[in-house]
mmCIF file of C-alpha atoms and ligand atoms in Angstrom:
data_model
loop_
_atom_site.group_PDB
_atom_site.id
_atom_site.type_symbol
_atom_site.label_atom_id
_atom_site.label_comp_id
_atom_site.label_asym_id
_atom_site.label_seq_id
_atom_site.Cartn_x
_atom_site.Cartn_y
_atom_site.Cartn_z
ATOM 1 C CA MET A 1 5.166 11.703 -21.486
ATOM 2 C CA ALA A 2 7.421 12.951 -18.770
ATOM 3 C CA LEU A 3 5.263 11.854 -15.861
ATOM 4 C CA THR A 4 7.168 9.909 -13.217
ATOM 5 C CA TYR A 5 5.826 6.754 -11.594
ATOM 6 C CA ALA A 6 5.250 8.789 -8.424
ATOM 7 C CA ASP A 7 3.090 11.282 -10.375
ATOM 8 C CA VAL A 8 1.117 8.502 -11.984
ATOM 9 C CA SER A 9 0.627 6.774 -8.658
ATOM 10 C CA ARG A 10 -0.539 9.992 -6.988
ATOM 11 C CA LEU A 11 -2.954 10.773 -9.795
ATOM 12 C CA PHE A 12 -4.427 7.396 -10.569
ATOM 13 C CA GLN A 13 -3.904 4.861 -7.803
ATOM 14 C CA VAL A 14 -6.760 4.305 -5.362
ATOM 15 C CA LYS A 15 -5.061 4.567 -1.990
ATOM 16 C CA PRO A 16 -6.046 1.704 0.305
ATOM 17 C CA GLY A 17 -8.082 2.725 3.327
ATOM 18 C CA ARG A 18 -8.563 6.339 2.184
ATOM 19 C CA LYS A 19 -11.794 8.070 1.256
ATOM 20 C CA PHE A 20 -12.574 7.607 -2.407
ATOM 21 C CA SER A 21 -14.896 9.297 -4.851
ATOM 22 C CA LEU A 22 -15.020 8.854 -8.624
ATOM 23 C CA LYS A 23 -15.867 12.547 -8.878
ATOM 24 C CA HIS A 24 -12.218 13.363 -8.291
ATOM 25 C CA HIS A 25 -11.199 11.391 -11.363
ATOM 26 C CA ASP A 26 -11.709 13.036 -14.731
ATOM 27 C CA PRO A 27 -12.370 10.526 -17.556
ATOM 28 C CA GLY A 28 -11.268 13.221 -20.015
ATOM 29 C CA TRP A 29 -7.870 13.804 -18.364
ATOM 30 C CA ALA A 30 -5.363 14.461 -21.104
ATOM 31 C CA GLY A 31 -2.118 15.259 -19.400
ATOM 32 C CA GLY A 32 -2.760 18.273 -17.158
ATOM 33 C CA GLY A 33 0.169 20.435 -15.991
ATOM 34 C CA GLU A 34 2.843 20.960 -18.641
ATOM 35 C CA PHE A 35 0.782 18.950 -21.134
ATOM 36 C CA LYS A 36 -2.075 21.438 -21.012
ATOM 37 C CA GLU A 37 -0.121 23.699 -23.348
ATOM 38 C CA LEU A 38 0.216 21.002 -26.005
ATOM 39 C CA ARG A 39 -2.101 20.691 -28.946
ATOM 40 C CA THR A 40 -4.003 17.378 -29.150
ATOM 41 C CA GLN A 41 -1.881 16.206 -32.075
ATOM 42 C CA GLU A 42 1.344 16.838 -30.191
ATOM 43 C CA LEU A 43 0.004 15.197 -27.048
ATOM 44 C CA LYS A 44 -1.140 12.209 -29.037
ATOM 45 C CA ALA A 45 2.257 11.908 -30.675
ATOM 46 C CA ARG A 46 4.001 12.027 -27.291
ATOM 47 C CA ALA A 47 1.649 9.465 -25.745
ATOM 48 C CA THR A 48 2.127 7.167 -28.721
ATOM 49 C CA GLU A 49 5.902 7.459 -28.495
ATOM 50 C CA PHE A 50 5.696 6.649 -24.774
ATOM 51 C CA LEU A 51 3.470 3.654 -25.553
ATOM 52 C CA GLN A 52 5.942 2.356 -28.153
ATOM 53 C CA LYS A 53 8.816 2.595 -25.720
ATOM 54 C CA ASN A 54 6.847 0.751 -23.067
ATOM 55 C CA ILE A 55 5.683 -1.952 -25.459
ATOM 56 C CA GLY A 56 9.340 -2.789 -26.020
ATOM 57 C CA GLU A 57 10.162 -2.664 -22.330
ATOM 58 C CA LEU A 58 7.162 -4.807 -21.460
ATOM 59 C CA ALA A 59 8.379 -7.483 -23.857
ATOM 60 C CA ALA A 60 11.796 -7.454 -22.167
ATOM 61 C CA ALA A 61 10.192 -7.527 -18.702
ATOM 62 C CA GLN A 62 8.059 -10.514 -19.707
ATOM 63 C CA GLU A 63 11.133 -12.385 -20.895
ATOM 64 C CA LEU A 64 12.773 -11.870 -17.520
ATOM 65 C CA LEU A 65 9.563 -12.933 -15.827
ATOM 66 C CA TYR A 66 9.705 -16.180 -17.754
ATOM 67 C CA ALA A 67 13.423 -16.750 -17.250
ATOM 68 C CA SER A 68 13.307 -16.159 -13.496
ATOM 69 C CA ASP A 69 10.181 -18.364 -13.158
ATOM 70 C CA VAL A 70 9.057 -17.128 -9.733
ATOM 71 C CA HIS A 71 6.358 -14.544 -10.361
ATOM 72 C CA SER A 72 3.310 -14.286 -12.559
ATOM 73 C CA VAL A 73 1.395 -11.139 -13.475
ATOM 74 C CA LEU A 74 -2.378 -10.873 -13.411
ATOM 75 C CA ILE A 75 -3.843 -7.866 -15.201
ATOM 76 C CA VAL A 76 -7.514 -7.246 -14.436
ATOM 77 C CA LEU A 77 -9.522 -4.937 -16.713
ATOM 78 C CA GLN A 78 -12.929 -3.615 -15.739
ATOM 79 C CA ALA A 79 -14.972 -0.874 -17.346
ATOM 80 C CA MET A 80 -18.275 0.220 -18.790
ATOM 81 C CA ASP A 81 -18.989 -0.946 -22.346
ATOM 82 C CA ALA A 82 -16.974 0.763 -25.107
ATOM 83 C CA ALA A 83 -14.341 2.025 -22.666
ATOM 84 C CA GLY A 84 -11.576 0.380 -24.693
ATOM 85 C CA LYS A 85 -10.641 -2.820 -22.881
ATOM 86 C CA ASP A 86 -10.108 -4.773 -26.092
ATOM 87 C CA GLY A 87 -8.099 -2.041 -27.794
ATOM 88 C CA THR A 88 -5.939 -1.645 -24.703
ATOM 89 C CA ILE A 89 -5.114 -5.352 -24.679
ATOM 90 C CA LYS A 90 -4.380 -5.323 -28.403
ATOM 91 C CA HIS A 91 -2.018 -2.355 -28.235
ATOM 92 C CA VAL A 92 -0.315 -2.811 -24.881
ATOM 93 C CA MET A 93 0.457 -6.494 -25.416
ATOM 94 C CA SER A 94 1.394 -6.155 -29.076
ATOM 95 C CA GLY A 95 5.117 -6.644 -28.420
ATOM 96 C CA VAL A 96 4.903 -9.474 -25.914
ATOM 97 C CA ASN A 97 5.771 -13.000 -26.978
ATOM 98 C CA PRO A 98 2.378 -14.713 -27.463
ATOM 99 C CA GLN A 99 3.731 -17.727 -25.568
ATOM 100 C CA GLY A 100 4.316 -15.591 -22.514
ATOM 101 C CA CYS A 101 0.879 -14.130 -22.292
ATOM 102 C CA GLN A 102 -2.732 -15.284 -22.119
ATOM 103 C CA VAL A 103 -6.051 -13.475 -22.285
ATOM 104 C CA PHE A 104 -9.338 -14.667 -20.827
ATOM 105 C CA SER A 105 -12.596 -12.847 -21.544
ATOM 106 C CA PHE A 106 -15.350 -13.688 -19.103
ATOM 107 C CA LYS A 107 -18.947 -13.759 -20.277
ATOM 108 C CA LYS A 108 -22.111 -14.793 -18.487
ATOM 109 C CA PRO A 109 -21.262 -17.870 -16.410
ATOM 110 C CA SER A 110 -22.232 -21.321 -17.734
ATOM 111 C CA ASP A 111 -24.349 -23.838 -15.798
ATOM 112 C CA GLU A 112 -21.219 -25.677 -14.739
ATOM 113 C CA GLU A 113 -19.627 -22.455 -13.507
ATOM 114 C CA LEU A 114 -22.780 -21.523 -11.622
ATOM 115 C CA ASP A 115 -22.587 -24.858 -9.814
ATOM 116 C CA HIS A 116 -19.374 -23.664 -8.137
ATOM 117 C CA ASN A 117 -18.368 -20.801 -5.851
ATOM 118 C CA PHE A 118 -18.050 -17.482 -7.655
ATOM 119 C CA LEU A 119 -14.251 -17.459 -7.706
ATOM 120 C CA TRP A 120 -13.892 -20.941 -9.214
ATOM 121 C CA ARG A 121 -13.854 -20.113 -12.906
ATOM 122 C CA TYR A 122 -11.330 -17.322 -12.417
ATOM 123 C CA MET A 123 -9.089 -19.477 -10.268
ATOM 124 C CA LYS A 124 -8.819 -21.986 -13.111
ATOM 125 C CA ALA A 125 -7.724 -19.274 -15.522
ATOM 126 C CA LEU A 126 -4.910 -17.751 -13.436
ATOM 127 C CA PRO A 127 -1.557 -17.294 -15.183
ATOM 128 C CA GLU A 128 1.156 -19.774 -14.373
ATOM 129 C CA ARG A 129 4.560 -18.639 -13.116
ATOM 130 C CA GLY A 130 6.511 -16.679 -15.690
ATOM 131 C CA ARG A 131 3.459 -15.488 -17.579
ATOM 132 C CA ILE A 132 1.261 -12.443 -17.933
ATOM 133 C CA GLY A 133 -2.436 -13.286 -17.701
ATOM 134 C CA ILE A 134 -5.100 -10.784 -18.645
ATOM 135 C CA PHE A 135 -8.642 -10.948 -17.336
ATOM 136 C CA ASN A 136 -10.927 -9.054 -19.701
ATOM 137 C CA ARG A 137 -13.667 -8.752 -17.038
ATOM 138 C CA SER A 138 -13.171 -10.833 -13.935
ATOM 139 C CA TYR A 139 -14.541 -11.874 -10.535
ATOM 140 C CA TYR A 140 -15.271 -8.160 -10.103
ATOM 141 C CA GLU A 141 -18.330 -8.687 -12.335
ATOM 142 C CA ASP A 142 -19.747 -10.498 -9.328
ATOM 143 C CA VAL A 143 -19.863 -7.192 -7.438
ATOM 144 C CA LEU A 144 -20.742 -5.100 -10.518
ATOM 145 C CA VAL A 145 -23.251 -6.505 -13.023
ATOM 146 C CA VAL A 146 -24.549 -8.849 -10.325
ATOM 147 C CA ARG A 147 -24.946 -5.970 -7.907
ATOM 148 C CA VAL A 148 -26.733 -3.802 -10.468
ATOM 149 C CA HIS A 149 -28.990 -6.747 -11.381
ATOM 150 C CA PRO A 150 -29.284 -8.683 -8.116
ATOM 151 C CA GLU A 151 -31.800 -11.077 -9.718
ATOM 152 C CA ILE A 152 -28.740 -12.780 -11.294
ATOM 153 C CA LEU A 153 -27.911 -13.978 -7.792
ATOM 154 C CA THR A 154 -30.806 -16.421 -7.830
ATOM 155 C CA HIS A 155 -28.917 -18.441 -10.471
ATOM 156 C CA GLN A 156 -25.987 -18.720 -8.072
ATOM 157 C CA ARG A 157 -28.178 -20.721 -5.655
ATOM 158 C CA LEU A 158 -26.559 -19.360 -2.535
ATOM 159 C CA PRO A 159 -27.688 -20.218 0.978
ATOM 160 C CA PRO A 160 -30.596 -17.991 2.047
ATOM 161 C CA GLY A 161 -29.887 -14.636 3.630
ATOM 162 C CA GLU A 162 -30.196 -10.907 3.103
ATOM 163 C CA ARG A 163 -28.494 -9.405 0.072
ATOM 164 C CA GLY A 164 -27.768 -6.019 1.598
ATOM 165 C CA ALA A 165 -24.516 -4.164 2.321
ATOM 166 C CA LYS A 166 -23.296 -6.985 4.531
ATOM 167 C CA PHE A 167 -23.532 -9.453 1.663
ATOM 168 C CA TRP A 168 -21.524 -7.252 -0.718
ATOM 169 C CA ASN A 169 -18.958 -6.444 1.946
ATOM 170 C CA ALA A 170 -18.489 -10.175 2.444
ATOM 171 C CA ARG A 171 -17.808 -10.520 -1.292
ATOM 172 C CA PHE A 172 -15.250 -7.694 -1.127
ATOM 173 C CA ASP A 173 -13.663 -9.503 1.779
ATOM 174 C CA ASP A 174 -13.535 -12.794 -0.174
ATOM 175 C CA ILE A 175 -11.915 -11.008 -3.120
ATOM 176 C CA ASN A 176 -9.356 -9.219 -0.949
ATOM 177 C CA ARG A 177 -8.331 -12.454 0.733
ATOM 178 C CA PHE A 178 -8.204 -14.318 -2.566
ATOM 179 C CA GLU A 179 -5.883 -11.656 -3.985
ATOM 180 C CA ARG A 180 -3.831 -11.710 -0.808
ATOM 181 C CA HIS A 181 -3.308 -15.412 -1.299
ATOM 182 C CA LEU A 182 -2.223 -14.860 -4.897
ATOM 183 C CA ALA A 183 0.129 -12.014 -3.999
ATOM 184 C CA ARG A 184 1.755 -14.021 -1.221
ATOM 185 C CA ASN A 185 2.422 -16.793 -3.677
ATOM 186 C CA GLY A 186 4.154 -14.619 -6.235
ATOM 187 C CA THR A 187 1.400 -13.117 -8.390
ATOM 188 C CA LEU A 188 1.724 -9.439 -9.146
ATOM 189 C CA ILE A 189 -1.830 -8.113 -9.452
ATOM 190 C CA LEU A 190 -2.531 -5.027 -11.591
ATOM 191 C CA LYS A 191 -6.117 -3.843 -11.661
ATOM 192 C CA PHE A 192 -7.241 -1.189 -14.113
ATOM 193 C CA PHE A 193 -10.615 0.493 -14.140
ATOM 194 C CA LEU A 194 -10.971 2.275 -17.479
ATOM 195 C CA HIS A 195 -12.974 5.319 -16.498
ATOM 196 C CA LEU A 196 -15.193 6.500 -19.374
ATOM 197 C CA SER A 197 -17.656 9.402 -19.343
ATOM 198 C CA LYS A 198 -21.296 8.873 -20.275
ATOM 199 C CA LYS A 199 -20.891 11.418 -23.050
ATOM 200 C CA GLU A 200 -17.942 9.617 -24.625
ATOM 201 C CA GLN A 201 -19.760 6.277 -24.395
ATOM 202 C CA LYS A 202 -22.634 7.799 -26.384
ATOM 203 C CA LYS A 203 -20.155 9.046 -28.973
ATOM 204 C CA ARG A 204 -18.611 5.603 -29.369
ATOM 205 C CA PHE A 205 -22.003 3.873 -29.581
ATOM 206 C CA MET A 206 -23.075 6.404 -32.211
ATOM 207 C CA ALA A 207 -19.928 5.696 -34.239
ATOM 208 C CA ARG A 208 -20.869 2.012 -34.175
ATOM 209 C CA LEU A 209 -24.264 2.916 -35.618
ATOM 210 C CA ASP A 210 -22.993 5.443 -38.133
ATOM 211 C CA GLU A 211 -19.937 3.730 -39.564
ATOM 212 C CA GLU A 212 -20.560 0.554 -41.476
ATOM 213 C CA GLU A 213 -17.272 -1.086 -40.549
ATOM 214 C CA LYS A 214 -18.148 -0.626 -36.872
ATOM 215 C CA HIS A 215 -21.706 -2.015 -37.073
ATOM 216 C CA TRP A 216 -20.582 -5.433 -35.830
ATOM 217 C CA LYS A 217 -19.453 -3.856 -32.584
ATOM 218 C CA PHE A 218 -22.874 -2.470 -31.756
ATOM 219 C CA SER A 219 -24.712 -4.386 -29.056
ATOM 220 C CA PHE A 220 -28.307 -3.892 -27.981
ATOM 221 C CA ALA A 221 -27.340 -5.356 -24.618
ATOM 222 C CA ASP A 222 -24.796 -2.531 -24.172
ATOM 223 C CA LEU A 223 -27.501 0.006 -24.956
ATOM 224 C CA LYS A 224 -29.747 -1.560 -22.316
ATOM 225 C CA GLU A 225 -26.966 -1.479 -19.699
ATOM 226 C CA ARG A 226 -26.410 2.210 -20.396
ATOM 227 C CA GLU A 227 -29.805 2.841 -18.788
ATOM 228 C CA PHE A 228 -28.253 1.637 -15.530
ATOM 229 C CA TRP A 229 -25.323 4.052 -15.808
ATOM 230 C CA ASP A 230 -25.708 5.600 -12.344
ATOM 231 C CA ASP A 231 -26.145 2.239 -10.649
ATOM 232 C CA TYR A 232 -22.959 1.036 -12.322
ATOM 233 C CA GLN A 233 -21.026 4.144 -11.304
ATOM 234 C CA SER A 234 -21.986 3.646 -7.695
ATOM 235 C CA ALA A 235 -21.182 -0.097 -7.840
ATOM 236 C CA PHE A 236 -17.775 0.752 -9.358
ATOM 237 C CA ALA A 237 -17.079 3.384 -6.724
ATOM 238 C CA ASP A 238 -17.938 1.014 -3.890
ATOM 239 C CA MET A 239 -15.813 -1.725 -5.431
ATOM 240 C CA LEU A 240 -12.815 0.616 -5.861
ATOM 241 C CA ARG A 241 -13.189 1.887 -2.311
ATOM 242 C CA ASN A 242 -13.334 -1.579 -0.786
ATOM 243 C CA THR A 243 -10.973 -3.672 -2.873
ATOM 244 C CA SER A 244 -7.977 -1.421 -3.366
ATOM 245 C CA THR A 245 -5.416 -3.010 -1.094
ATOM 246 C CA ARG A 246 -1.713 -2.737 -0.417
ATOM 247 C CA TRP A 247 -1.144 -6.028 -2.235
ATOM 248 C CA ALA A 248 -3.563 -5.335 -5.107
ATOM 249 C CA PRO A 249 -4.357 -1.644 -5.576
ATOM 250 C CA TRP A 250 -6.753 -0.332 -8.199
ATOM 251 C CA TRP A 251 -5.754 2.152 -10.878
ATOM 252 C CA VAL A 252 -8.418 4.504 -12.241
ATOM 253 C CA ILE A 253 -7.391 5.166 -15.833
ATOM 254 C CA PRO A 254 -8.955 8.053 -17.782
ATOM 255 C CA ALA A 255 -10.619 6.447 -20.803
ATOM 256 C CA ASP A 256 -12.102 9.249 -22.919
ATOM 257 C CA HIS A 257 -8.856 9.454 -24.913
ATOM 258 C CA LYS A 258 -7.700 6.058 -26.082
ATOM 259 C CA PHE A 259 -4.089 7.145 -26.542
ATOM 260 C CA ILE A 260 -3.970 8.214 -22.890
ATOM 261 C CA THR A 261 -5.503 4.946 -21.647
ATOM 262 C CA ARG A 262 -3.045 2.817 -23.566
ATOM 263 C CA ALA A 263 0.015 4.844 -22.609
ATOM 264 C CA LEU A 264 -0.891 4.782 -18.918
ATOM 265 C CA VAL A 265 -1.667 1.063 -18.768
ATOM 266 C CA ALA A 266 1.549 0.207 -20.609
ATOM 267 C CA GLY A 267 3.599 2.520 -18.384
ATOM 268 C CA ILE A 268 2.151 1.218 -15.119
ATOM 269 C CA ALA A 269 2.438 -2.440 -16.153
ATOM 270 C CA THR A 270 6.063 -2.031 -17.244
ATOM 271 C CA ALA A 271 7.095 -0.074 -14.146
ATOM 272 C CA SER A 272 5.358 -2.526 -11.813
ATOM 273 C CA ILE A 273 7.028 -5.572 -13.325
ATOM 274 C CA LYS A 274 10.409 -3.810 -13.234
ATOM 275 C CA GLN A 275 9.868 -3.085 -9.541
ATOM 276 C CA LEU A 276 9.933 -6.834 -8.902
ATOM 277 C CA GLY A 277 13.680 -6.513 -9.512
ATOM 278 C CA LEU A 278 13.867 -9.740 -11.492
ATOM 279 C CA LYS A 279 17.177 -11.200 -12.529
ATOM 280 C CA ARG A 280 18.147 -13.805 -15.032
ATOM 281 C CA PRO A 281 18.864 -17.036 -13.090
ATOM 282 C CA SER A 282 22.581 -17.205 -12.228
ATOM 283 C CA VAL A 283 24.676 -20.084 -13.468
ATOM 284 C CA THR A 284 26.500 -22.185 -10.868
ATOM 285 C CA ALA A 285 30.150 -23.205 -11.218
ATOM 286 C CA GLU A 286 29.029 -26.766 -11.943
ATOM 287 C CA GLN A 287 26.631 -25.604 -14.687
ATOM 288 C CA ARG A 288 29.407 -23.479 -16.155
ATOM 289 C CA ARG A 289 31.659 -26.560 -16.310
ATOM 290 C CA LEU A 290 28.907 -28.526 -18.073
ATOM 291 C CA LEU A 291 28.326 -25.715 -20.532
ATOM 292 C CA ALA A 292 32.047 -25.655 -21.330
ATOM 293 C CA ARG A 293 31.924 -29.392 -21.919
ATOM 294 C CA ALA A 294 28.931 -29.011 -24.259
ATOM 295 C CA ARG A 295 30.915 -26.381 -26.120
ATOM 296 C CA ARG A 296 33.827 -28.778 -26.606
ATOM 297 C CA GLN A 297 31.444 -31.527 -27.735
ATOM 298 C CA LEU A 298 30.182 -29.211 -30.436
ATOM 299 C CA GLY A 299 33.759 -28.724 -31.545
ATOM 300 C CA GLY A 300 33.779 -25.145 -30.294
ATOM 301 C CA GLY A 301 37.258 -25.423 -28.743
ATOM 302 C CA LYS A 302 38.529 -24.452 -25.228
HETATM 303 P P1 AMP B 1 -18.893 -8.762 -23.572
HETATM 304 O O1 AMP B 1 -17.629 -8.658 -22.755
HETATM 305 O O2 AMP B 1 -19.307 -7.497 -24.197
HETATM 306 O O3 AMP B 1 -18.874 -9.911 -24.513
HETATM 307 O O4 AMP B 1 -20.079 -9.095 -22.533
HETATM 308 C C1 AMP B 1 -19.976 -10.077 -21.583
HETATM 309 C C2 AMP B 1 -21.208 -10.037 -20.709
HETATM 310 O O5 AMP B 1 -21.103 -11.024 -19.697
HETATM 311 C C3 AMP B 1 -21.400 -8.689 -20.014
HETATM 312 O O6 AMP B 1 -22.714 -8.263 -20.145
HETATM 313 C C4 AMP B 1 -21.067 -9.018 -18.566
HETATM 314 O O7 AMP B 1 -21.759 -8.188 -17.681
HETATM 315 C C5 AMP B 1 -21.480 -10.472 -18.466
HETATM 316 N N1 AMP B 1 -20.799 -11.134 -17.355
HETATM 317 C C6 AMP B 1 -19.488 -11.293 -17.194
HETATM 318 N N2 AMP B 1 -19.212 -11.891 -16.009
HETATM 319 C C7 AMP B 1 -20.417 -12.115 -15.413
HETATM 320 C C8 AMP B 1 -20.802 -12.691 -14.168
HETATM 321 N N3 AMP B 1 -19.913 -13.156 -13.307
HETATM 322 N N4 AMP B 1 -22.123 -12.747 -13.895
HETATM 323 C C9 AMP B 1 -23.027 -12.279 -14.778
HETATM 324 N N5 AMP B 1 -22.730 -11.717 -15.951
HETATM 325 C C10 AMP B 1 -21.429 -11.641 -16.279
HETATM 326 MG MG1 MG B 2 -19.968 -5.867 -24.938
#
């Protein structure tokens, strides 16, 4: 794809402090502009080629991340069910050294986790310097599923108080400050909302029912959550509006075409890590002398 980073940023980044509506983001976006003329096959081929190139570049960027040992990268993925979080992780990270990358998938919190503040379990899973950490769901569930089903809050045993807009704004504030702290200490935060249409979700659920090899993916819980579609959309919109910051902006990624989702996530992740301007650590004169000595010890001459 010939989109520049500036194009991608203009199209898909949620600008901090600006008005935001999900209506302006098309889940079925498939290139627009010059790409409109392309047939799906051609577009798919181009997106796949772009993905391949970025998979390679991401691997190189991760190596530099590790060698320079200053920054870490936190990739946060949020979406409705069947939007393609797992497939995105599988494809985008396929070239990265497994030692340089870690994935955490967050499920319903355990009793121990519920005994702590809501950020605790995520804090423990943050990537160390030099690594890429992926959160497949994250602390954002605490303003999404928990907001759609506020009865979950009773398990969190919070001090009494109203659970209205003020409560959720306080959570947004906690999250923004938490991310600020991470960013200040060298974590690059990349947050992707995979934006799926209700129609495409139905199609993917149906495929899980119709195709035997996909049966295992079907979840009755997912079907139940689909009934809350509108509540989720409004919780997502409010989250995107309130937690897209200068230091940790959200990206709204069209998710009806998997090849588009993967290409965009790979492209944004690679470009963002490159923008850190990382360099291999330089060798001092003293280190150079020691290296020369090691060379002689190995019988390498000079
Ligand atoms: P899955 O990712 O399909 O295995 O589902 C994980 C489930 O855990 C989803 O239904 C999430 O909504 C739920 N979940 C994840 N984080 C939380 C949280 N902080 N509070 C309550 N439910 C959560
Ligand atoms: Mg699921």
